[in-house]
C-alpha cells in the first residue's frame, strides 16, 4: 500500500518549520520518527498535502537540566531518552517506560515528542508526562506557549496543539530524595501496545508517604490521573496501607473501553492489578533511598 502523494520539506530550524506549517494550513503535518504517521499514510488512514520533516532540526534534540527541571527536546529519540544519564537520575520514570515501547527498531527512530503529540491512549510516555506533571512547549507563529500535561491530552490521538504548532520540548520536575517510580502494564506480547498500564511515583519521609502520583493508560481516551487516591495516600504510614485496595480505588469511576483485546470489566480488573504492582515497586525503590 502506498501513501497518497504529498509535498515534503525538511527545514533546519523551528522557525522555518513553523512557517512551512502555517503556510500549508490544514494540509500540513509534522513528520518526526514516522513510526505512527507513516503507517497511517501508507494505509491511507490519513493524507496530507505537505509533510514538514523535523529530523534535520538540531535544536529539537537533547536532554539538559534547565531551571531545576529536566528539559527533553521533542525530537530526542526514545532510545536516547531511556539511556540518558540526566533522565535516569532526575526523571527515572521516563527511563523505566522506554523499554516497554514497541521494539528497539521503533525506539531507535521514534521520538518522545512524536509519542506525546500522537497521544495514543495506550502509549506509555503520555501517561508518564501526566504522572510527572510535565509541561509541554508548543511553538507556533505567535511564539512559544507552555501547556500543562493535565491540559494537553484532549482525546484519542488529539491534543491541545494547534495545526500550526510544533511540540518543541518537554519539561519534568525533579522529585526529591527517597522517591521511587515504576511502570507496570499488561500487553499480549512484548512490544505490543499495552492493554492497560500504570505509571506511579512515590516519595517517602521515613515510613510515611509525602507525595504520590498515579497515571493509568489504556483505560480511557486519554491517560488518567487517580487524583483522589493520590491525595488519600499523602500522610499515610506504609504499614497502614492495603495496596490491593488502593489499586481498586484508583479505578473507581473508570469506564474503560470494550474491544477485542479485553472487555471493560477485564480492563478494570487488570488496571487495578497493575496499579497495585506499580505502587508496590515504587515504594520498594523509595525505601531503598
Ligand atoms: C509496531 C509498533 C509498535 C508500537 N508500540 C508502541 C508501544 O508499545 N507504545 C508506544 O507508546 N508507542 C508504540 N508505537 C508508536 C511509537 O512509539 C511511535 O514512535 C510514536 O507513537 C510516534 O513517534 P514518532 O516520532 O515516530 O512520530 P511520527 O510517527 O512521525 O508522528 C506521529 C504524530 O505526531 C505528530 N508529531 C510528531 N512530532 C511532533 C512534534 N514535535 N510536534 C507536533 N506534532 C508532532 C505527527 O504529525 C503525527 O501526527 C509503536 C509503533 C509501531 C509501528
Tab-separated table of C-alpha atoms and ligand atoms in Angstrom:
chain	number	residue	atom	x	y	z
A	1	UNK	CA	0.000	0.000	0.000
A	2	UNK	CA	1.370	3.425	-0.857
A	3	UNK	CA	0.550	6.835	0.618
A	4	UNK	CA	-1.334	9.430	-1.375
A	5	UNK	CA	1.100	11.911	-2.988
A	6	UNK	CA	2.385	14.736	-0.762
A	7	UNK	CA	4.934	17.526	-0.878
A	8	UNK	CA	7.865	17.339	1.510
A	9	UNK	CA	10.219	19.804	3.133
A	10	UNK	CA	12.976	19.321	5.698
A	11	UNK	CA	13.777	22.673	7.337
A	12	UNK	CA	16.747	23.100	9.662
A	13	UNK	CA	15.163	25.485	12.186
A	14	UNK	CA	11.969	25.579	14.245
A	15	UNK	CA	11.107	28.989	12.769
A	16	UNK	CA	11.286	27.622	9.219
A	17	UNK	CA	9.233	24.555	10.183
A	18	UNK	CA	6.530	26.733	11.771
A	19	UNK	CA	6.489	28.976	8.686
A	20	UNK	CA	6.039	25.957	6.389
A	21	UNK	CA	3.241	24.537	8.571
A	22	UNK	CA	1.484	27.887	8.780
A	23	UNK	CA	1.582	28.327	5.026
A	24	UNK	CA	0.244	24.800	4.455
A	25	UNK	CA	-2.718	25.338	6.803
A	26	UNK	CA	-4.821	22.245	7.484
A	27	UNK	CA	-2.999	20.298	4.753
A	28	UNK	CA	0.333	20.419	6.611
A	29	UNK	CA	1.623	17.768	9.007
A	30	UNK	CA	4.764	17.330	11.031
A	31	UNK	CA	6.885	14.218	10.417
A	32	UNK	CA	9.044	13.096	13.362
A	33	UNK	CA	10.222	9.466	13.621
A	34	UNK	CA	7.451	8.351	11.268
A	35	UNK	CA	6.656	5.258	13.364
A	36	UNK	CA	2.973	6.168	13.707
A	37	UNK	CA	2.458	8.667	10.889
A	38	UNK	CA	3.992	6.677	8.037
A	39	UNK	CA	1.856	3.541	8.598
A	40	UNK	CA	-1.246	5.769	8.750
A	41	UNK	CA	-0.257	7.403	5.454
A	42	UNK	CA	0.643	4.078	3.848
A	43	UNK	CA	-2.717	2.592	4.818
A	44	UNK	CA	-4.398	5.811	3.636
A	45	UNK	CA	-5.961	6.334	7.036
A	46	UNK	CA	-4.669	9.910	6.694
A	47	UNK	CA	-3.486	12.141	3.849
A	48	UNK	CA	-1.748	15.498	3.871
A	49	UNK	CA	-0.558	17.950	1.204
A	50	UNK	CA	2.761	18.716	2.898
A	51	UNK	CA	4.947	16.833	5.368
A	52	UNK	CA	7.290	19.047	7.387
A	53	UNK	CA	10.160	16.787	8.433
A	54	UNK	CA	11.721	17.753	11.802
A	55	UNK	CA	14.663	15.361	11.559
A	56	UNK	CA	17.204	17.987	10.479
A	57	UNK	CA	16.435	20.447	13.279
A	58	UNK	CA	19.290	20.032	15.762
A	59	UNK	CA	17.765	22.432	18.322
A	60	UNK	CA	14.936	19.909	18.889
A	61	UNK	CA	17.273	17.192	20.154
A	62	UNK	CA	18.901	16.546	23.511
A	63	UNK	CA	18.370	16.484	27.270
A	64	UNK	CA	19.545	19.057	29.797
A	65	UNK	CA	18.748	20.398	33.241
A	66	UNK	CA	17.063	23.762	32.869
A	67	UNK	CA	15.861	25.865	35.799
A	68	UNK	CA	15.677	22.812	38.070
A	69	UNK	CA	13.728	20.757	35.532
A	70	UNK	CA	14.675	18.063	33.067
A	71	UNK	CA	14.190	19.502	29.597
A	72	UNK	CA	13.921	16.984	26.767
A	73	UNK	CA	13.893	18.180	23.152
A	74	UNK	CA	10.881	16.820	21.287
A	75	UNK	CA	12.973	15.105	18.599
A	76	UNK	CA	15.085	13.172	21.099
A	77	UNK	CA	14.763	9.532	20.068
A	78	UNK	CA	13.014	7.260	22.523
A	79	UNK	CA	16.132	5.096	22.867
A	80	UNK	CA	18.222	8.163	23.712
A	81	UNK	CA	15.665	9.314	26.296
A	82	UNK	CA	15.843	5.942	28.060
A	83	UNK	CA	19.651	5.866	28.022
A	84	UNK	CA	20.261	9.482	29.022
A	85	UNK	CA	22.078	9.893	32.375
A	86	UNK	CA	20.134	13.049	33.312
A	87	UNK	CA	16.828	11.313	32.612
A	88	UNK	CA	17.888	8.230	34.553
A	89	UNK	CA	18.971	10.284	37.560
A	90	UNK	CA	16.336	13.018	37.602
A	91	UNK	CA	13.241	11.756	35.726
A	92	UNK	CA	13.653	7.973	36.047
A	93	UNK	CA	10.002	7.204	35.291
A	94	UNK	CA	10.689	8.152	31.658
A	95	UNK	CA	13.618	5.744	31.515
A	96	UNK	CA	11.556	2.949	33.096
A	97	UNK	CA	8.805	3.402	30.494
A	98	UNK	CA	11.086	3.429	27.470
A	99	UNK	CA	11.842	-0.323	27.088
A	100	UNK	CA	8.087	-1.005	27.125
A	101	UNK	CA	7.568	0.996	23.914
A	102	UNK	CA	7.340	-1.312	20.886
A	103	UNK	CA	10.624	-2.859	19.750
A	104	UNK	CA	14.148	-1.407	19.667
A	105	UNK	CA	13.835	-0.518	15.976
A	106	UNK	CA	10.831	1.664	16.837
A	107	UNK	CA	12.581	3.269	19.825
A	108	UNK	CA	15.677	3.997	17.725
A	109	UNK	CA	13.597	6.055	15.325
A	110	UNK	CA	10.524	7.169	17.282
A	111	UNK	CA	10.813	10.447	19.174
A	112	UNK	CA	9.446	11.405	22.583
A	113	UNK	CA	7.643	14.376	21.030
A	114	UNK	CA	6.067	12.141	18.384
A	115	UNK	CA	4.768	9.752	21.004
A	116	UNK	CA	3.295	12.543	23.130
A	117	UNK	CA	1.873	14.510	20.169
A	118	UNK	CA	0.387	11.319	18.728
A	119	UNK	CA	-1.416	10.830	22.075
A	120	UNK	CA	-2.343	7.187	21.757
A	121	UNK	CA	-4.404	6.375	24.877
A	122	UNK	CA	-2.429	3.150	25.398
A	123	UNK	CA	1.022	4.742	24.998
A	124	UNK	CA	3.492	4.886	27.879
A	125	UNK	CA	5.070	8.354	27.528
A	126	UNK	CA	1.807	10.345	27.652
A	127	UNK	CA	0.959	8.650	30.965
A	128	UNK	CA	4.445	9.384	32.295
A	129	UNK	CA	4.179	13.030	31.241
A	130	UNK	CA	0.868	13.234	33.100
A	131	UNK	CA	2.143	11.386	36.184
A	132	UNK	CA	5.148	13.697	36.475
A	133	UNK	CA	3.134	16.918	35.952
A	134	UNK	CA	5.213	17.578	32.855
A	135	UNK	CA	4.938	20.754	30.825
A	136	UNK	CA	4.985	20.947	27.059
A	137	UNK	CA	6.395	23.777	24.954
A	138	UNK	CA	4.308	24.424	21.835
A	139	UNK	CA	5.820	26.771	19.261
A	140	UNK	CA	3.669	28.409	16.597
A	141	UNK	CA	3.540	31.635	14.596
A	142	UNK	CA	2.772	33.655	17.769
A	143	UNK	CA	5.732	32.220	19.697
A	144	UNK	CA	6.026	29.522	22.371
A	145	UNK	CA	3.388	28.721	24.989
A	146	UNK	CA	3.724	26.236	27.818
A	147	UNK	CA	0.944	23.682	28.288
A	148	UNK	CA	0.487	21.653	31.474
A	149	UNK	CA	0.221	17.918	30.859
A	150	UNK	CA	-3.202	17.965	32.543
A	151	UNK	CA	-4.451	20.247	29.746
A	152	UNK	CA	-2.590	18.658	26.851
A	153	UNK	CA	-4.370	15.368	26.129
A	154	UNK	CA	-7.876	16.068	24.865
A	155	UNK	CA	-8.965	12.706	23.402
A	156	UNK	CA	-7.849	9.687	21.393
A	157	UNK	CA	-4.992	10.941	19.171
A	158	UNK	CA	-5.902	14.558	19.880
A	159	UNK	CA	-4.089	17.200	21.901
A	160	UNK	CA	-4.176	20.901	22.689
A	161	UNK	CA	-1.624	21.549	19.898
A	162	UNK	CA	-2.947	23.749	17.082
A	163	UNK	CA	-2.394	22.727	13.438
A	164	UNK	CA	0.394	25.285	13.091
A	165	UNK	CA	2.145	24.444	16.366
A	166	UNK	CA	5.134	22.181	16.919
A	167	UNK	CA	5.828	20.472	20.213
A	168	UNK	CA	9.394	21.628	20.799
A	169	UNK	CA	10.308	20.456	24.304
A	170	UNK	CA	9.019	18.616	27.352
A	171	UNK	CA	9.868	19.634	30.919
A	172	UNK	CA	9.770	17.453	34.004
A	173	UNK	CA	10.042	18.457	37.675
A	174	UNK	CA	12.775	16.672	39.617
A	175	UNK	CA	11.420	14.775	42.624
A	176	UNK	CA	13.249	14.914	45.954
A	177	UNK	CA	15.182	12.178	47.766
A	178	UNK	CA	13.513	8.922	48.910
A	179	UNK	CA	11.454	8.790	45.727
A	180	UNK	CA	10.632	5.650	43.775
A	181	UNK	CA	8.964	5.054	40.437
A	182	UNK	CA	7.557	2.155	38.439
A	183	UNK	CA	5.590	1.382	35.293
A	184	UNK	CA	3.586	-1.821	35.030
A	185	UNK	CA	1.439	-2.927	32.128
A	186	UNK	CA	-0.350	-5.856	30.535
A	187	UNK	CA	0.328	-6.492	26.839
A	188	UNK	CA	-0.455	-9.552	24.777
A	189	UNK	CA	3.138	-9.832	23.566
A	190	UNK	CA	6.319	-7.945	24.379
A	191	UNK	CA	6.390	-4.910	22.086
A	192	UNK	CA	2.632	-4.670	21.604
A	193	UNK	CA	0.784	-1.604	22.794
A	194	UNK	CA	-0.387	-2.157	26.364
A	195	UNK	CA	-3.953	-3.231	27.024
A	196	UNK	CA	-3.725	-1.290	30.288
A	197	UNK	CA	-0.881	0.127	32.335
A	198	UNK	CA	0.010	2.301	35.314
A	199	UNK	CA	2.866	4.762	35.850
A	200	UNK	CA	3.476	5.627	39.510
A	201	UNK	CA	5.739	7.731	41.666
A	202	UNK	CA	6.017	7.803	45.470
A	203	UNK	CA	8.118	9.947	47.797
A	204	UNK	CA	8.655	8.977	51.421
A	205	UNK	CA	9.587	10.774	54.599
A	206	UNK	CA	10.631	7.907	56.854
A	207	UNK	CA	7.740	5.450	56.746
A	208	UNK	CA	5.143	7.980	55.548
A	209	UNK	CA	4.151	8.925	52.017
A	210	UNK	CA	4.617	12.631	51.309
A	211	UNK	CA	3.944	12.573	47.585
A	212	UNK	CA	2.166	10.133	45.282
A	213	UNK	CA	1.331	10.121	41.627
A	214	UNK	CA	-0.637	7.525	39.672
A	215	UNK	CA	-1.454	7.747	35.949
A	216	UNK	CA	-3.336	4.959	34.198
A	217	UNK	CA	-3.245	4.280	30.468
A	218	UNK	CA	-5.412	2.148	28.188
A	219	UNK	CA	-8.465	2.841	30.361
A	220	UNK	CA	-9.958	5.888	28.613
A	221	UNK	CA	-9.450	8.117	25.575
A	222	UNK	CA	-6.588	9.878	27.377
A	223	UNK	CA	-4.248	8.882	30.210
A	224	UNK	CA	-5.983	9.413	33.563
A	225	UNK	CA	-4.609	10.600	36.938
A	226	UNK	CA	-6.040	8.937	40.031
A	227	UNK	CA	-6.038	12.275	41.879
A	228	UNK	CA	-8.325	11.325	44.768
A	229	UNK	CA	-6.300	8.242	45.577
A	230	UNK	CA	-3.044	10.190	45.407
A	231	UNK	CA	-4.402	12.751	47.881
A	232	UNK	CA	-5.590	9.985	50.209
A	233	UNK	CA	-2.131	8.380	50.186
A	234	UNK	CA	-0.294	11.504	51.313
A	235	UNK	CA	0.446	11.393	55.048
A	236	UNK	CA	-0.294	7.674	55.344
A	237	UNK	CA	2.168	5.332	57.033
A	238	UNK	CA	3.263	2.486	54.756
A	239	UNK	CA	2.270	-0.185	57.259
A	240	UNK	CA	-1.328	1.091	57.258
A	241	UNK	CA	-1.662	0.635	53.520
A	242	UNK	CA	-3.632	-2.057	51.741
A	243	UNK	CA	-2.168	-1.627	48.270
A	244	UNK	CA	-4.673	-4.022	46.667
A	245	UNK	CA	-7.436	-1.745	47.939
A	246	UNK	CA	-5.540	1.328	46.705
A	247	UNK	CA	-5.337	-0.279	43.239
A	248	UNK	CA	-9.086	-0.906	43.242
A	249	UNK	CA	-9.843	2.643	44.391
A	250	UNK	CA	-7.666	4.074	41.608
A	251	UNK	CA	-10.073	2.513	39.096
A	252	UNK	CA	-13.285	3.709	40.768
A	253	UNK	CA	-15.415	5.626	38.325
A	254	UNK	CA	-13.490	4.490	35.253
A	255	UNK	CA	-15.380	3.046	32.295
A	256	UNK	CA	-12.615	1.549	30.153
A	257	UNK	CA	-13.374	0.700	26.535
A	258	UNK	CA	-14.591	-2.719	25.431
A	259	UNK	CA	-12.734	-4.163	22.460
A	260	UNK	CA	-11.470	-7.436	21.066
A	261	UNK	CA	-8.451	-7.372	23.395
A	262	UNK	CA	-10.393	-7.055	26.660
A	263	UNK	CA	-13.847	-6.278	27.982
A	264	UNK	CA	-14.342	-3.160	30.045
A	265	UNK	CA	-14.626	-5.249	33.214
A	266	UNK	CA	-11.421	-7.160	32.497
A	267	UNK	CA	-9.575	-3.907	31.770
A	268	UNK	CA	-10.752	-2.507	35.110
A	269	UNK	CA	-9.519	-5.605	36.946
A	270	UNK	CA	-6.168	-5.509	35.163
A	271	UNK	CA	-5.777	-1.756	35.699
A	272	UNK	CA	-6.331	-2.225	39.409
A	273	UNK	CA	-3.738	-5.047	39.490
A	274	UNK	CA	-1.070	-3.093	37.574
A	275	UNK	CA	-1.622	-0.066	39.819
A	276	UNK	CA	-1.033	-2.207	42.901
A	277	UNK	CA	2.082	-3.718	41.341
A	278	UNK	CA	3.495	-0.374	40.233
A	279	UNK	CA	2.879	1.230	43.630
A	280	UNK	CA	4.464	-1.744	45.401
A	281	UNK	CA	7.594	-1.462	43.264
A	282	UNK	CA	7.735	2.324	43.540
A	283	UNK	CA	7.512	2.096	47.351
A	284	UNK	CA	10.229	-0.585	47.461
A	285	UNK	CA	12.503	1.642	45.403
A	286	UNK	CA	11.736	4.720	47.525
A	287	UNK	CA	12.574	2.734	50.674
A	288	UNK	CA	15.968	1.853	49.219
A	289	UNK	CA	16.535	5.605	49.004
B	1	LIG	C1	4.825	-1.996	15.663
B	1	LIG	C2	4.720	-0.750	16.527
B	1	LIG	C3	4.581	-0.905	17.885
B	1	LIG	C4	4.485	0.220	18.701
B	1	LIG	N1	4.329	0.022	20.043
B	1	LIG	C5	4.230	1.097	20.847
B	1	LIG	C6	4.080	0.946	22.249
B	1	LIG	O1	4.053	-0.169	22.793
B	1	LIG	N2	3.969	2.064	23.000
B	1	LIG	C7	4.004	3.334	22.450
B	1	LIG	O2	3.895	4.313	23.174
B	1	LIG	N3	4.164	3.512	21.125
B	1	LIG	C8	4.279	2.427	20.319
B	1	LIG	N4	4.431	2.622	18.973
B	1	LIG	C9	4.403	4.006	18.435
B	1	LIG	C10	5.809	4.636	18.545
B	1	LIG	O3	6.106	4.931	19.879
B	1	LIG	C11	5.911	5.938	17.734
B	1	LIG	O4	7.265	6.216	17.646
B	1	LIG	C12	5.268	7.167	18.309
B	1	LIG	O5	3.908	6.993	18.594
B	1	LIG	C13	5.338	8.321	17.322
B	1	LIG	O6	6.605	8.896	17.363
B	1	LIG	P1	7.307	9.317	16.023
B	1	LIG	O7	8.470	10.165	16.400
B	1	LIG	O8	7.568	8.123	15.197
B	1	LIG	O9	6.208	10.304	15.376
B	1	LIG	P2	5.523	10.300	13.938
B	1	LIG	O10	5.004	8.961	13.592
B	1	LIG	O11	6.425	10.952	12.940
B	1	LIG	O12	4.324	11.302	14.244
B	1	LIG	C14	3.208	10.883	14.996
B	1	LIG	C15	2.193	12.036	15.091
B	1	LIG	O13	2.679	13.051	15.951
B	1	LIG	C16	2.821	14.290	15.227
B	1	LIG	N5	4.083	14.868	15.694
B	1	LIG	C17	5.271	14.234	15.808
B	1	LIG	N6	6.193	15.033	16.369
B	1	LIG	C18	5.580	16.215	16.588
B	1	LIG	C19	6.006	17.445	17.138
B	1	LIG	N7	7.256	17.619	17.609
B	1	LIG	N8	5.117	18.470	17.199
B	1	LIG	C20	3.844	18.304	16.756
B	1	LIG	N9	3.377	17.158	16.234
B	1	LIG	C21	4.231	16.134	16.155
B	1	LIG	C22	2.851	13.911	13.759
B	1	LIG	O14	2.397	14.987	12.945
B	1	LIG	C23	1.901	12.728	13.757
B	1	LIG	O15	0.565	13.171	13.787
B	1	LIG	C24	4.538	1.520	18.141
B	1	LIG	C25	4.712	1.683	16.756
B	1	LIG	C26	4.795	0.559	15.945
B	1	LIG	C27	4.982	0.752	14.467
